[in-house]
Coordinates of C-alpha atoms and ligand atoms in Angstrom, one line a residue:
Chain A
X1210 CA 4.5 54.6 22.7
X1211 CA 4.6 57.5 20.2
X1212 CA 3.3 60.7 21.6
X1213 CA 0.1 62.3 20.2
X1214 CA 1.0 64.5 17.3
X1215 CA -0.6 67.9 16.9
X1216 CA -2.2 68.2 13.5
X1217 CA -3.0 71.6 11.9
X1218 CA -4.9 72.4 8.8
X1219 CA -3.8 75.4 6.8
X1220 CA -6.2 76.7 4.3
X1221 CA -6.6 79.6 1.9
X1222 CA -10.1 80.6 1.4
X1223 CA -11.2 83.3 -1.0
X1224 CA -10.8 83.9 -4.6
X1225 CA -7.4 85.7 -4.8
X1226 CA -5.0 83.4 -6.6
X1227 CA -1.7 83.2 -4.7
X1228 CA -0.9 81.3 -1.4
X1229 CA 2.6 82.3 -0.7
X1230 CA 1.8 83.4 2.8
X1231 CA -0.2 80.2 3.6
X1232 CA 2.7 78.1 2.4
X1233 CA 5.3 80.0 4.4
X1234 CA 3.2 79.5 7.6
X1235 CA 2.6 75.7 6.7
X1236 CA 6.4 75.2 6.2
X1237 CA 7.2 76.9 9.4
X1238 CA 4.8 74.9 11.5
X1239 CA 6.2 71.7 9.8
X1240 CA 9.7 72.7 10.8
X1241 CA 8.4 73.4 14.5
X1242 CA 7.3 69.7 14.5
X1243 CA 3.7 69.8 13.6
X1244 CA 1.8 67.7 11.0
X1245 CA 0.4 70.3 8.7
X1246 CA -2.3 69.4 6.3
X1247 CA -2.3 71.9 3.4
X1248 CA -5.4 72.2 1.3
X1249 CA -4.4 74.9 -1.3
X1250 CA -6.3 77.7 -2.8
X1251 CA -9.9 78.7 -3.2
X1252 CA -11.3 76.7 -0.3
X1253 CA -14.9 77.4 0.7
X1254 CA -15.8 77.4 4.4
X1255 CA -17.7 74.1 3.9
X1256 CA -14.5 72.5 2.3
X1257 CA -12.3 73.7 5.1
X1258 CA -14.4 72.4 7.9
X1259 CA -15.1 69.1 6.2
X1260 CA -11.3 68.6 5.6
X1261 CA -10.7 69.6 9.3
X1262 CA -13.2 66.9 10.3
X1263 CA -11.7 64.2 8.1
X1264 CA -8.2 65.0 9.1
X1265 CA -9.0 65.2 12.8
X1266 CA -7.0 68.3 13.3
X1267 CA -6.3 70.3 16.6
X1268 CA -6.2 73.6 14.8
X1269 CA -7.3 75.4 11.7
X1270 CA -5.2 78.3 10.3
X1271 CA -6.8 80.5 7.6
X1272 CA -4.8 82.8 5.4
X1273 CA -6.9 85.6 4.0
X1274 CA -5.9 88.5 1.6
X1275 CA -9.2 89.3 -0.1
X1276 CA -10.7 91.3 2.7
X1277 CA -13.5 88.9 3.3
X1278 CA -12.5 87.9 6.7
X1279 CA -15.5 89.4 8.4
X1280 CA -17.7 87.0 6.5
X1281 CA -15.5 84.0 6.1
X1282 CA -14.1 83.5 9.7
X1283 CA -17.4 83.6 11.3
X1284 CA -18.8 81.3 8.7
X1285 CA -16.0 78.8 9.3
X1286 CA -16.5 79.1 13.1
X1287 CA -20.3 78.5 12.7
X1288 CA -19.7 75.4 10.6
X1289 CA -17.1 74.1 13.1
X1290 CA -19.7 74.3 15.8
X1291 CA -22.3 72.6 13.6
X1292 CA -19.9 69.7 13.1
X1293 CA -19.0 69.5 16.7
X1294 CA -15.5 70.7 16.1
X1295 CA -15.8 72.9 19.2
X1296 CA -12.4 71.7 20.6
X1297 CA -10.6 72.8 17.4
X1298 CA -8.6 76.1 17.6
X1299 CA -9.2 78.5 14.8
X1300 CA -6.7 81.2 14.0
X1301 CA -6.0 83.3 11.0
X1302 CA -3.6 85.8 9.3
X1303 CA -3.4 88.0 6.4
X1304 CA -4.4 91.5 5.6
X1305 CA -6.7 92.0 8.6
X1306 CA -7.0 95.4 10.1
X1307 CA -6.5 95.5 13.9
X1308 CA -9.9 97.1 14.4
X1309 CA -11.5 94.0 13.2
X1310 CA -9.8 91.7 15.6
X1311 CA -12.3 92.0 18.5
X1312 CA -15.2 91.1 16.3
X1313 CA -13.3 88.1 15.0
X1314 CA -12.4 86.9 18.4
X1315 CA -16.0 87.4 19.4
X1316 CA -16.9 85.0 16.6
X1317 CA -14.7 82.3 17.9
X1318 CA -11.3 83.0 16.3
X1319 CA -8.6 82.4 18.9
X1320 CA -6.2 84.9 17.4
X1321 CA -5.5 86.9 14.2
X1322 CA -2.1 87.8 12.9
X1323 CA -1.8 90.9 10.9
X1324 CA 0.7 91.9 8.3
X1325 CA 4.3 91.9 9.5
X1326 CA 3.7 89.0 12.0
X1327 CA 6.7 86.7 12.1
X1328 CA 6.2 82.9 11.7
X1329 CA 7.8 82.6 15.1
X1330 CA 5.0 84.6 16.7
X1331 CA 2.5 82.2 15.2
X1332 CA 4.4 79.1 16.3
X1333 CA 4.7 80.5 19.9
X1334 CA 1.0 81.2 20.0
X1335 CA 0.1 77.6 18.6
X1336 CA 2.4 76.1 21.1
X1337 CA 0.9 78.0 24.0
X1338 CA -2.7 77.2 22.9
X1339 CA -2.0 73.5 22.4
X1340 CA -0.3 73.3 25.9
X1341 CA -3.2 75.1 27.5
X1342 CA -5.8 72.9 25.7
X1343 CA -4.2 69.5 26.5
Chain B
X1053 CA -17.0 50.5 22.1
X1054 CA -19.3 53.2 21.1
X1055 CA -16.7 54.3 18.6
X1056 CA -16.8 51.0 16.9
X1057 CA -20.6 51.3 16.4
X1058 CA -20.3 54.8 14.9
X1059 CA -17.5 53.7 12.5
X1060 CA -19.6 50.7 11.3
X1061 CA -22.4 53.3 10.5
X1062 CA -19.8 55.4 8.6
X1063 CA -19.8 58.3 11.0
X1064 CA -17.2 60.5 9.6
X1065 CA -16.2 62.2 12.8
X1066 CA -15.8 58.7 14.5
X1067 CA -13.8 57.5 11.6
X1068 CA -11.5 60.5 11.7
X1069 CA -11.0 60.1 15.5
X1070 CA -10.4 56.5 15.1
X1071 CA -7.6 57.0 12.5
X1072 CA -5.9 59.2 14.9
X1073 CA -6.2 56.6 17.6
X1074 CA -4.4 54.0 15.5
X1075 CA -1.8 56.4 14.4
X1076 CA -1.1 57.3 18.0
X1077 CA -1.2 53.6 19.0
X1078 CA -1.9 52.5 22.6
X1079 CA -4.4 50.3 24.3
X1080 CA -7.5 52.0 23.0
X1081 CA -6.4 51.5 19.4
X1082 CA -5.9 47.8 20.0
X1083 CA -9.4 47.5 21.5
X1084 CA -10.8 49.4 18.6
X1085 CA -9.1 47.3 15.9
X1086 CA -10.1 44.2 17.8
X1087 CA -13.7 45.1 17.4
X1088 CA -13.5 46.5 13.9
X1089 CA -11.3 44.0 12.1
X1090 CA -14.0 41.4 11.7
X1091 CA -16.0 43.8 9.8
X1092 CA -13.3 44.6 7.3
X1093 CA -12.1 42.6 4.3
X1094 CA -14.8 43.7 1.9
X1095 CA -13.0 46.6 0.1
X1096 CA -10.8 46.6 -3.0
X1097 CA -7.6 48.2 -1.9
X1098 CA -5.7 49.9 -4.6
X1099 CA -2.2 51.3 -4.1
X1100 CA -0.7 54.1 -6.1
X1101 CA 3.1 54.5 -6.1
X1102 CA 5.6 56.4 -8.1
X1103 CA 8.3 59.1 -8.1
X1104 CA 7.6 62.4 -6.5
X1105 CA 5.4 64.7 -8.6
X1106 CA 4.5 62.0 -11.1
X1107 CA 0.8 62.8 -10.6
X1108 CA -0.2 60.3 -8.0
X1109 CA -2.6 62.6 -6.2
X1110 CA -4.1 63.9 -9.4
X1111 CA -4.6 60.3 -10.5
X1112 CA -6.1 59.3 -7.2
X1113 CA -8.6 62.1 -7.4
X1114 CA -9.6 61.1 -11.0
X1115 CA -9.8 57.5 -10.1
X1116 CA -12.1 58.3 -7.2
X1117 CA -14.3 60.5 -9.4
X1118 CA -14.8 57.7 -12.0
X1119 CA -15.7 55.3 -9.3
X1120 CA -18.1 57.8 -7.7
X1121 CA -19.9 58.0 -11.1
X1122 CA -20.5 54.4 -10.9
X1123 CA -22.0 55.0 -7.4
X1124 CA -19.2 53.4 -5.5
X1125 CA -17.8 54.9 -2.4
X1126 CA -14.1 55.6 -2.0
X1127 CA -11.7 56.0 1.0
X1128 CA -8.4 57.5 0.5
X1129 CA -5.2 57.4 2.5
X1130 CA -2.4 59.7 1.2
X1131 CA 1.0 59.3 2.8
X1132 CA 3.7 61.9 2.8
X1133 CA 7.1 61.9 4.6
X1134 CA 7.7 63.1 8.1
X1135 CA 11.0 65.1 8.7
X1136 CA 13.5 62.9 10.5
X1137 CA 14.8 65.9 12.3
X1138 CA 11.7 67.7 13.6
X1139 CA 9.0 65.0 13.3
X1140 CA 6.9 67.5 11.4
X1141 CA 5.3 66.8 8.1
X1142 CA 3.7 69.0 5.3
X1143 CA 0.8 66.8 3.9
X1144 CA 0.0 68.3 0.6
X1145 CA -1.9 65.7 -1.3
X1146 CA -5.4 67.2 -0.7
X1147 CA -4.4 70.1 -2.9
X1148 CA -4.9 67.9 -5.9
X1149 CA -8.1 66.4 -4.6
X1150 CA -10.1 69.5 -4.5
X1151 CA -12.7 68.1 -7.0
X1152 CA -13.6 65.5 -4.4
X1153 CA -14.7 68.0 -1.8
X1154 CA -18.3 68.0 -0.7
X1155 CA -18.9 64.4 -1.8
X1156 CA -20.1 62.4 1.0
X1157 CA -19.1 59.1 -0.7
X1158 CA -15.5 60.1 -0.4
X1159 CA -13.2 60.3 2.8
X1160 CA -9.7 61.6 2.5
X1161 CA -7.1 61.2 5.1
X1162 CA -3.5 62.5 4.9
X1163 CA -1.0 60.7 6.9
X1164 CA 2.6 61.3 7.8
X1165 CA 5.1 58.5 7.6
X1166 CA 6.3 59.1 11.2
X1167 CA 9.6 57.5 10.6
X1168 CA 8.5 54.4 8.7
X1169 CA 10.4 53.6 5.6
X1170 CA 9.1 51.9 2.5
X1171 CA 6.5 54.6 1.5
X1172 CA 3.8 53.9 4.1
X1173 CA 3.3 54.8 7.8
X1174 CA 3.1 52.1 10.4
X1175 CA -0.6 52.8 10.7
X1176 CA -1.5 52.9 7.1
X1177 CA -2.8 49.3 7.2
X1178 CA -4.9 50.1 10.3
X1179 CA -6.4 53.2 8.7
X1180 CA -7.3 51.2 5.6
X1181 CA -9.0 48.5 7.9
X1182 CA -11.1 51.3 9.5
X1183 CA -12.2 52.7 6.1
X1184 CA -12.9 49.2 4.9
X1185 CA -15.0 48.4 7.9
X1186 CA -16.8 51.7 7.6
X1187 CA -18.1 50.3 4.3
X1188 CA -16.1 52.1 1.6
X1189 CA -16.2 50.0 -1.6
X1190 CA -12.7 51.0 -2.6
X1191 CA -9.8 52.3 -0.5
X1192 CA -7.0 54.0 -2.4
X1193 CA -3.6 54.4 -0.8
X1194 CA -1.1 57.0 -2.2
X1195 CA 2.5 56.2 -1.0
X1196 CA 5.3 58.6 -0.2
X1197 CA 6.7 59.8 -3.5
X1198 CA 10.4 58.8 -2.9
X1199 CA 13.0 58.3 -5.5
X1200 CA 13.3 54.6 -5.1
X1201 CA 10.6 51.8 -5.4
X1202 CA 8.3 51.8 -2.6
X1203 CA 7.6 48.0 -2.5
X1204 CA 5.8 48.0 0.8
X1205 CA 2.5 49.1 -0.8
X1206 CA 2.2 45.7 -2.4
X1207 CA 1.8 44.2 1.1
X1208 CA -1.4 46.2 1.7
X1209 CA -3.0 46.6 -1.6
X1210 CA -4.8 44.1 -3.8
X1211 CA -3.9 46.0 -6.9
X1212 CA -0.8 48.1 -7.1
X1213 CA -0.5 50.9 -9.8
X1214 CA 3.0 52.0 -10.6
X1215 CA 3.1 55.5 -12.0
X1216 CA 5.9 56.6 -14.2
X1217 CA 6.3 59.7 -16.4
X1218 CA 7.6 60.0 -19.9
X1219 CA 11.2 60.4 -20.5
X1220 CA 12.8 57.4 -18.6
X1221 CA 14.2 56.2 -21.9
X1222 CA 17.4 54.3 -21.2
X1223 CA 16.7 54.4 -17.5
X1224 CA 14.1 51.7 -17.9
X1225 CA 16.6 49.1 -17.0
X1226 CA 17.2 51.1 -14.0
X1227 CA 13.6 50.5 -13.1
X1228 CA 14.7 48.4 -10.3
X1229 CA 13.7 44.8 -10.3
X1230 CA 11.2 45.4 -7.5
X1231 CA 9.0 47.4 -9.5
X1232 CA 8.3 44.7 -12.0
X1233 CA 7.2 42.5 -9.1
X1234 CA 4.8 44.8 -7.5
X1235 CA 3.2 46.4 -10.4
X1236 CA -0.2 45.2 -11.4
X1237 CA -0.8 48.0 -13.7
X1238 CA 1.6 50.5 -15.1
X1239 CA 0.5 54.0 -15.6
X1240 CA 2.5 56.4 -17.8
X1241 CA 1.1 59.7 -16.6
X1242 CA 1.7 63.0 -18.2
X1243 CA 1.1 61.6 -21.6
X1244 CA 0.9 65.2 -22.9
X1245 CA 4.7 65.3 -22.5
X1246 CA 7.2 64.2 -25.1
X1247 CA 8.5 60.6 -25.2
X1248 CA 5.4 58.9 -24.0
X1249 CA 5.4 56.3 -26.6
X1250 CA 9.1 55.4 -26.0
X1251 CA 8.3 54.9 -22.4
X1252 CA 5.3 52.8 -23.0
X1253 CA 7.3 50.7 -25.4
X1254 CA 10.1 50.2 -23.2
X1255 CA 7.9 49.2 -20.4
X1256 CA 6.0 46.8 -22.5
X1257 CA 9.3 45.1 -23.8
X1258 CA 10.4 44.7 -20.3
X1259 CA 7.1 43.3 -19.1
X1260 CA 7.1 40.8 -22.0
X1261 CA 10.4 39.5 -20.9
X1262 CA 9.1 39.1 -17.4
X1263 CA 5.6 37.8 -18.2
X1264 CA 6.3 34.0 -18.6
X1265 CA 6.3 33.3 -14.9
X1266 CA 2.9 34.8 -14.1
X1267 CA -0.7 34.4 -15.4
X1268 CA -1.3 38.2 -15.1
X1269 CA 0.7 40.5 -17.3
X1270 CA 0.5 44.1 -16.1
X1271 CA -1.0 46.4 -18.8
X1272 CA 0.6 49.8 -19.5
X1273 CA -1.9 52.6 -19.5
X1274 CA -1.2 56.1 -20.8
X1275 CA -3.0 58.9 -18.8
X1276 CA -3.3 62.7 -18.7
X1277 CA -4.4 62.8 -15.2
X1278 CA -4.7 66.6 -15.4
X1279 CA -7.6 66.3 -17.8
X1280 CA -8.8 62.9 -16.8
X1281 CA -7.7 61.4 -20.1
X1282 CA -7.1 57.7 -20.1
X1283 CA -8.6 57.3 -16.6
X1284 CA -11.6 55.2 -17.9
X1285 CA -9.0 52.8 -19.4
X1286 CA -7.1 52.7 -16.2
X1287 CA -10.2 51.9 -14.2
X1288 CA -11.0 49.1 -16.6
X1289 CA -7.5 47.7 -16.1
X1290 CA -7.9 47.9 -12.3
X1291 CA -11.3 46.1 -12.5
X1292 CA -9.8 43.4 -14.8
X1293 CA -7.1 42.8 -12.3
X1294 CA -9.6 42.5 -9.4
X1295 CA -11.6 40.0 -11.6
X1296 CA -8.5 38.2 -12.3
X1297 CA -7.7 37.8 -8.6
X1298 CA -11.2 36.5 -7.9
X1299 CA -11.3 34.2 -10.9
X1300 CA -8.0 32.6 -10.3
X1301 CA -8.4 32.2 -6.6
X1302 CA -5.4 34.5 -6.3
X1303 CA -7.3 36.6 -3.7
X1304 CA -7.0 34.1 -1.0
X1305 CA -3.3 33.6 -1.6
X1306 CA -2.8 37.3 -1.5
X1307 CA -4.8 37.8 1.6
X1308 CA -2.9 35.0 3.3
X1309 CA 0.5 36.6 2.4
X1310 CA -0.8 40.1 3.6
X1311 CA -2.0 38.6 6.8
X1312 CA 1.3 36.9 7.3
X1313 CA 3.2 40.1 6.8
X1314 CA 1.0 42.0 9.0
X1315 CA 1.0 39.5 11.9
X1316 CA 4.8 39.4 11.6
X1317 CA 5.2 43.0 11.7
X1318 CA 3.0 43.4 14.8
X1319 CA 4.9 40.5 16.6
X1320 CA 8.3 41.9 15.7
X1321 CA 7.2 45.5 17.1
X1322 CA 5.7 44.0 20.3
X1323 CA 8.6 41.7 20.9
X1324 CA 10.9 44.7 20.6
X1325 CA 8.8 47.0 22.8
X1326 CA 8.6 44.3 25.4
X1327 CA 12.2 43.7 25.4
X1328 CA 13.0 47.4 25.5
X1329 CA 10.8 47.8 28.5
X1330 CA 12.6 45.0 30.3
X1331 CA 16.0 46.4 29.4
X1332 CA 15.1 49.9 30.4
X1333 CA 15.6 52.9 28.2
X1334 CA 18.7 54.1 30.1
X1335 CA 20.5 50.8 29.7
X1336 CA 19.7 50.8 26.0
X1337 CA 20.8 54.2 25.5
X1338 CA 24.0 53.5 27.3
X1339 CA 24.7 50.5 25.1
X1340 CA 23.9 52.7 21.9
X1341 CA 26.6 55.0 23.1
X1342 CA 29.0 52.2 23.5
X1343 CA 28.3 51.0 20.0
X1344 CA 28.6 54.6 18.7
X1345 CA 32.0 55.0 20.2
X1346 CA 33.1 51.5 19.0
X1347 CA 33.5 50.1 22.5
X1348 CA 31.4 47.2 21.6
X1349 CA 30.1 45.8 18.3
X1350 CA 26.4 45.7 17.7
X1351 CA 26.1 42.0 17.7
X1352 CA 27.7 41.5 21.1
X1353 CA 25.7 44.4 22.4
X1354 CA 22.5 42.9 21.3
X1355 CA 23.3 39.5 22.7
X1356 CA 24.1 41.1 26.0
X1357 CA 21.0 43.2 26.1
X1358 CA 18.8 40.4 25.1
X1359 CA 20.0 38.0 27.7
X1360 CA 19.3 40.5 30.4
X1361 CA 16.1 39.6 32.0
X1362 CA 15.4 42.6 34.3
X1363 CA 16.4 46.1 34.2
X1364 CA 19.9 46.7 35.5
X1365 CA 20.8 43.0 35.8
Ligands
GTP2729 N1 1.3 68.1 -17.8 C1 0.7 67.2 -16.9 N2 0.9 67.6 -15.5 C2 0.2 66.8 -14.6 C3 -0.4 65.7 -15.0 N3 -0.9 65.0 -14.0 C4 -0.5 65.8 -12.9 N4 0.3 66.9 -13.3 C5 0.8 67.9 -12.5 O1 2.0 67.4 -11.9 C6 2.2 68.0 -10.6 C7 2.3 66.9 -9.5 O2 1.1 66.2 -9.4 P1 0.6 65.6 -8.1 O3 -0.6 64.8 -8.4 O4 0.7 66.4 -6.9 O5 1.8 64.4 -8.0 P2 2.2 63.4 -6.8 O6 2.8 62.3 -7.5 O7 1.0 63.2 -6.0 O8 3.2 64.3 -6.1 P3 3.9 63.9 -4.6 O9 2.7 63.5 -3.7 O10 4.4 65.2 -4.2 O11 4.9 62.8 -4.8 C8 1.1 69.0 -10.5 O12 1.3 70.3 -10.8 C9 -0.1 68.4 -11.4 O13 -1.0 69.3 -11.8 C10 -0.5 65.3 -16.4 O14 -1.1 64.3 -16.8 N5 0.1 66.2 -17.2
MG2730 MG1 0.7 63.4 -3.9

């Protein structure tokens, strides 16, 4: 029978108006064989978590440029917990200073990818995490 | 199953999990469908098909909103293609359904076609069954937007909307015969673009030529999905079609045909899977190579494989 497919939600929270980075990551993950649900711009944490729930995803990737990562990531993580999505991996990328990474990981973010990360780094990480969590 | 109980109570998490189960197939999925199926059969199932970028998702979102204003609940399954090479998929229909976020009366599920042709995934019908059993009043299915006509939608939906955009002009004849047969309602979306009226006229003429045989003539509705214009008319046409199905007892006929198709597909797949298990994947692969290298023709190869009772015999 067909194997279980890994599904990943890619969302772009915040108010800034372009989602090039998010789309690049979404396409790279698709090309790596994942089913990627792309939700588009200006997603609130509530929208993101509800979409993740409906789509029964294995992972959520957030792309953030606005600098609001210290509020948005923990909020998403908290809502995930509230909805019982504890087994869903949360990761993120964008303009996130390295100094903030520990706090984000503390809040439940599996990994953050700063500027200059290659899509291959992200794919490798997702692959490892998915294999580990099987 | 506990999962069944939760689905029947419209538990969103359970529903989401259940859709993954039927997508991934297997014994648990069969057990689930066995329990859930008797509770389905209540929803009005509406299919939306049309070329890529014609505005299907935008329309789905608008249709859902209109029905929500009437207090009716809406389940949505939106299908996008899987890559035949990597098996991956980019499912982007939710982008146009942003307005539906936060409404508990709506459930949206994106689905990859996973190698199925014809605009739907193998499990689309099963996902619709789950949404139906969970009590959604309407279930909308958005097909893959491929270049050609996606006629498979008509085997799942009670009402099929075929979306076109202005500017088909002379190509109308090229609107492949299949389209006329599956469309219950024609939508000419992007009516803010030039050439709408020609397109509407061309479609209407074609429908008039076809209408003699049938007691339902598909209406042609102009919409600007982007602004919700014409969507009220569209809803009215969809409801008219439902009323027609009920009035003319056409619903039973349709349900019988749908059931026959579905049963046939399941049997065909099972038969193939069982046969393949008997033959053994190695032997099958070997034969594929022989056909590929023209050492044997596909008909003789099939005959030989299908006569073999056990692996390696
Ligand atoms: N001008 C105009 N643009 C529209 C209208 N309806 C939708 N669009 C735009 O057309 C584009 C495609 O719309 P979608 O709803 O994604 O179309 P689709 O048929 O679902 O596309 P696929 O799922 O990719 O096949 C988007 O940019 C919409 O904003 C309309 O009535 N007028
Ligand atoms: Mg679409």
